[in-house]
Short mmCIF file of C-alpha atoms in Angstrom, two decimals:
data_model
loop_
_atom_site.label_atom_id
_atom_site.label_comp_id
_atom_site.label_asym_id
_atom_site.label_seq_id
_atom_site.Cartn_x
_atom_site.Cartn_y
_atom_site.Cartn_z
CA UNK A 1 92.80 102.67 94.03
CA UNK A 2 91.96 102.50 97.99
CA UNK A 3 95.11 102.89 99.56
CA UNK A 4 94.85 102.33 103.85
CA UNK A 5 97.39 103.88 106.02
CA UNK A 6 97.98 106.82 103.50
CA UNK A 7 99.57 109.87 105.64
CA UNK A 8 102.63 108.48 106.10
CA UNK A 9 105.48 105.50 105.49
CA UNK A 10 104.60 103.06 102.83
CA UNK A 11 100.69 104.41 102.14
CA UNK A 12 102.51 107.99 101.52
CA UNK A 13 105.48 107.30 99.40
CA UNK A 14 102.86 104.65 96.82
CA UNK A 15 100.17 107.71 96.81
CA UNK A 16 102.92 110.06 95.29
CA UNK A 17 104.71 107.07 93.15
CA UNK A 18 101.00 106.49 91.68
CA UNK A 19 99.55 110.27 91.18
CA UNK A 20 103.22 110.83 89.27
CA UNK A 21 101.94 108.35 86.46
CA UNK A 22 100.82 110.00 83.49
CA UNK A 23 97.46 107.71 83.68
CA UNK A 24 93.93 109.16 84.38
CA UNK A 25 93.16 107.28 88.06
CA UNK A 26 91.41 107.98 91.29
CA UNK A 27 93.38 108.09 94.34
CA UNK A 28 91.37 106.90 97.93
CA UNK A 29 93.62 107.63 100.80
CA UNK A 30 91.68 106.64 103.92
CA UNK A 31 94.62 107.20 107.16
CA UNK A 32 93.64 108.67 110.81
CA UNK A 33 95.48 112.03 110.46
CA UNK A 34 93.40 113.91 108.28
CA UNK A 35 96.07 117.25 108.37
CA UNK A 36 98.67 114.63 107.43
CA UNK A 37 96.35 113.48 104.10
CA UNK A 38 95.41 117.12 103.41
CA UNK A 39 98.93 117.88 103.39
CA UNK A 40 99.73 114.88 101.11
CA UNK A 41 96.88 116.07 98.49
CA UNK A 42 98.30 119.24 98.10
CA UNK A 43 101.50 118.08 96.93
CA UNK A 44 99.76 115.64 94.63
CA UNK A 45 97.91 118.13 92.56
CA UNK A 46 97.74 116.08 89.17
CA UNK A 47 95.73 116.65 86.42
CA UNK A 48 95.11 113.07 85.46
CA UNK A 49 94.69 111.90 89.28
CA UNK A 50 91.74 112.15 91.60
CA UNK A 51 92.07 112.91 94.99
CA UNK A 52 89.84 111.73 97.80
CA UNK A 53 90.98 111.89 101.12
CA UNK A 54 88.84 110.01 103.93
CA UNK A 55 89.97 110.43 107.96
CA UNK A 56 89.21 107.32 109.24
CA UNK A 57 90.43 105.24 112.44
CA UNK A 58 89.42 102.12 110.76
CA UNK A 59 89.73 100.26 114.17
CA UNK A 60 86.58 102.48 115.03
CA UNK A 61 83.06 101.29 113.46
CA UNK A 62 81.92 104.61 112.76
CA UNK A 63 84.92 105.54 111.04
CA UNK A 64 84.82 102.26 108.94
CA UNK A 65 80.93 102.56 107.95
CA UNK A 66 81.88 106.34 107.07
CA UNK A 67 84.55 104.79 104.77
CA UNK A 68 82.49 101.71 103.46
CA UNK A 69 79.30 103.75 102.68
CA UNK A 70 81.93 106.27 100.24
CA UNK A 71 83.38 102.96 98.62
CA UNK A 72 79.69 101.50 98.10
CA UNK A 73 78.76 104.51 95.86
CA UNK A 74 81.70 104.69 94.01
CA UNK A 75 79.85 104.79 90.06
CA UNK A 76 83.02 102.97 88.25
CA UNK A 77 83.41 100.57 91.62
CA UNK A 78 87.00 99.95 92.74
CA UNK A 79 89.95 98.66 90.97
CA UNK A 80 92.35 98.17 93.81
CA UNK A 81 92.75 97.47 97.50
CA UNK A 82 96.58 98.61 98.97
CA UNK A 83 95.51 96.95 102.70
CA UNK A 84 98.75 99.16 104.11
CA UNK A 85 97.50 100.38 107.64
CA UNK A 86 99.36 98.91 110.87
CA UNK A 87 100.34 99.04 113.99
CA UNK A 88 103.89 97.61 115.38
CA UNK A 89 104.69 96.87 118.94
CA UNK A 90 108.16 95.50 120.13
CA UNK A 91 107.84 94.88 123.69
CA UNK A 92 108.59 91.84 126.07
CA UNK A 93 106.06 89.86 126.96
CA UNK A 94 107.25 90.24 130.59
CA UNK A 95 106.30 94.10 130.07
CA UNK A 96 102.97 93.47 128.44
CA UNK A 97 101.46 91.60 131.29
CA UNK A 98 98.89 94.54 132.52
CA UNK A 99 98.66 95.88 128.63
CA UNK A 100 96.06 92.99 126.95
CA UNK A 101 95.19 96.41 125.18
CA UNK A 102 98.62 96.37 122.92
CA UNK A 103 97.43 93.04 121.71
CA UNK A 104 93.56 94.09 121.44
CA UNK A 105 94.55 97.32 119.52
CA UNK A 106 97.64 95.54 117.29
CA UNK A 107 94.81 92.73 116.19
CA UNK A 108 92.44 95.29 115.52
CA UNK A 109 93.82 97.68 112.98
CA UNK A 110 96.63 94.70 111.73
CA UNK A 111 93.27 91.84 111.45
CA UNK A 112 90.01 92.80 111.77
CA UNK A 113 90.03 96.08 110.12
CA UNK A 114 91.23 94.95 106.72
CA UNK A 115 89.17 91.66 106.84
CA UNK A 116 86.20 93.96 107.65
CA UNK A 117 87.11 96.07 104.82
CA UNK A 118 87.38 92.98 102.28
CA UNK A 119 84.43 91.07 102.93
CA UNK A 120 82.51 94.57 102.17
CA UNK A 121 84.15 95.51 99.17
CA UNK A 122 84.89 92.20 97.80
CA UNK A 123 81.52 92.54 95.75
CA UNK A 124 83.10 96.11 93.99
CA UNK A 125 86.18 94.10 93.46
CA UNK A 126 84.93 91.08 91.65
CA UNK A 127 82.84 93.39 89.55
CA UNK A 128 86.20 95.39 87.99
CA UNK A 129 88.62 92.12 88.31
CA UNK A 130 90.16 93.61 90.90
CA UNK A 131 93.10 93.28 93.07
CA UNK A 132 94.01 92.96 96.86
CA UNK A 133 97.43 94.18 97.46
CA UNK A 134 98.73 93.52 101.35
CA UNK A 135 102.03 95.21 102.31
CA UNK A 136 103.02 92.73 105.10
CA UNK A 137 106.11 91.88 106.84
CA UNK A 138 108.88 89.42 106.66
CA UNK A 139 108.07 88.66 109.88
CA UNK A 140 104.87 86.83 108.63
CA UNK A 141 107.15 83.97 107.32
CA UNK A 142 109.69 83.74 109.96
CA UNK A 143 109.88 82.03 113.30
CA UNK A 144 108.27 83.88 115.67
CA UNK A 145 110.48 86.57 117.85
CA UNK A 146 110.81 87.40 120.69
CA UNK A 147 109.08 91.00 122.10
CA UNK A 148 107.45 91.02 118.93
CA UNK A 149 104.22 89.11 119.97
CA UNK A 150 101.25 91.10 119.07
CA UNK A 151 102.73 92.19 115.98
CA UNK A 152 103.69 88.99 114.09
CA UNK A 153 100.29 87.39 115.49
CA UNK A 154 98.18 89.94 113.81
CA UNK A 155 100.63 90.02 110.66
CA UNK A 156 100.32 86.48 110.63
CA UNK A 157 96.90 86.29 111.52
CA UNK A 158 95.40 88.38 107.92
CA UNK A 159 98.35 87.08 106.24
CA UNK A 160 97.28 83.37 106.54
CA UNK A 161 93.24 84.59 105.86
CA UNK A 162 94.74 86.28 102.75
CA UNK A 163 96.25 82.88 101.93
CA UNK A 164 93.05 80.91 102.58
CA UNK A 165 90.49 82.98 101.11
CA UNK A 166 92.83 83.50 97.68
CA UNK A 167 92.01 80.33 95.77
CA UNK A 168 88.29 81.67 96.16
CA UNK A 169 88.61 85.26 95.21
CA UNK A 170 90.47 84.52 92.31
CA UNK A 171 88.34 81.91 90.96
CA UNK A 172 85.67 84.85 90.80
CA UNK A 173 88.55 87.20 89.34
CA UNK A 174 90.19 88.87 91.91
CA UNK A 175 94.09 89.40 92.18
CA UNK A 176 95.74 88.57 95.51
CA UNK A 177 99.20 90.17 96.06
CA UNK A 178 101.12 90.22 99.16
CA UNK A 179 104.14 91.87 99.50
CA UNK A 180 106.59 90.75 102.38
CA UNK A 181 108.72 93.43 103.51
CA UNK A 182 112.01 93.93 106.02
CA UNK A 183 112.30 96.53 108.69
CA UNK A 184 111.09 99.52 106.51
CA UNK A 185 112.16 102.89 108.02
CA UNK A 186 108.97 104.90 108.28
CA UNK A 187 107.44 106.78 111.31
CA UNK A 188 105.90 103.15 112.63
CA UNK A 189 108.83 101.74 113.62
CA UNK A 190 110.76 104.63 114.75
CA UNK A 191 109.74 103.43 118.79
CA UNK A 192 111.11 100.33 118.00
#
């Protein structure tokens, strides 16, 4: 089980919920704070759960190829994909006009990352009958908000290529799951 966005929030509190199952399973927490996922495998010392931690920005290429080439060598493949990393940004439009960079950075690790990690692990997934699991927002299915912009766009942006590329994956036997949650309070949205 690949879980993004591990160190913290949502990533954090499934890693425990899942290493607490009395199930032999391997844990992949990929988040950019590697003292934060260090931390988080010591408390999840389990002796039916395997631990990998990987410290990855997955908005940089590096970081992402580091984390691909792991997945790709994997000997049972992978089972599941928790797509969990984000980025939120509540700000007026008004105050983003000299900061393209909040939309740049929000579409990058909300969009292109996970798509980017799908279309290379999609393969490892179809082999196991696999699942994607993408911990969203509410805000994906609501009319559109004000200061919240770059957020819902790139929330709405993977959640509609989710939605598209579904019928495909599971016609070749892979789950889709998206789960649409309210304001969750985790570190992300403490600025906002």
């Amino acid at each position: 089980i690949l879980i993004t966005g591990a160190s913290s929030g949502i990533g954090e509190h499934l890693a425990i919920f899942l290493s607490q199952l009395e199930i032999d399973l391997q844990l992949i927490l990929v988040a950019r704070r590697e003292e934060k996922l260090e931390a988080l495998k010591q408390t999840l010392q389990s002796e039916m759960t395997t631990i990998h931690i990987i410290r990855a920005d997955l908005r940089v290429q590096e970081d992402m190829d580091h984390l691909l080439e792991f997945l790709h060598q994997l000997p049972a493949g992978l089972d599941i994909v928790v797509s969990n990393a984000g980025l939120s940004i509540n700000r007026s439009i008004l105050q983003s006009l000299d900061r393209f960079h909040d939309f740049t950075r929000t579409m990058a690790i909300n969009y292109f990352a996970p798509v980017q990690l799908l279309l290379s692990v999609i393969p490892l997934l179809q082999q196991n009958h696999g699942q994607i699991i993408n911990i969203s927002t509410i805000n994906a299915l609501i009319t559109p908000l004000p200061k919240w912009a770059a957020y819902q766009a790139s929330k709405t942006a993977f959640d509609t290529w989710l939605q598209s590329t579904a019928p495909e994956l599971n016609k070749i036997g892979i789950t889709t799951t998206t789960i649409y949650l309210p304001l969750v309070k985790t570190p992300m949205i403490l600025p906002t």
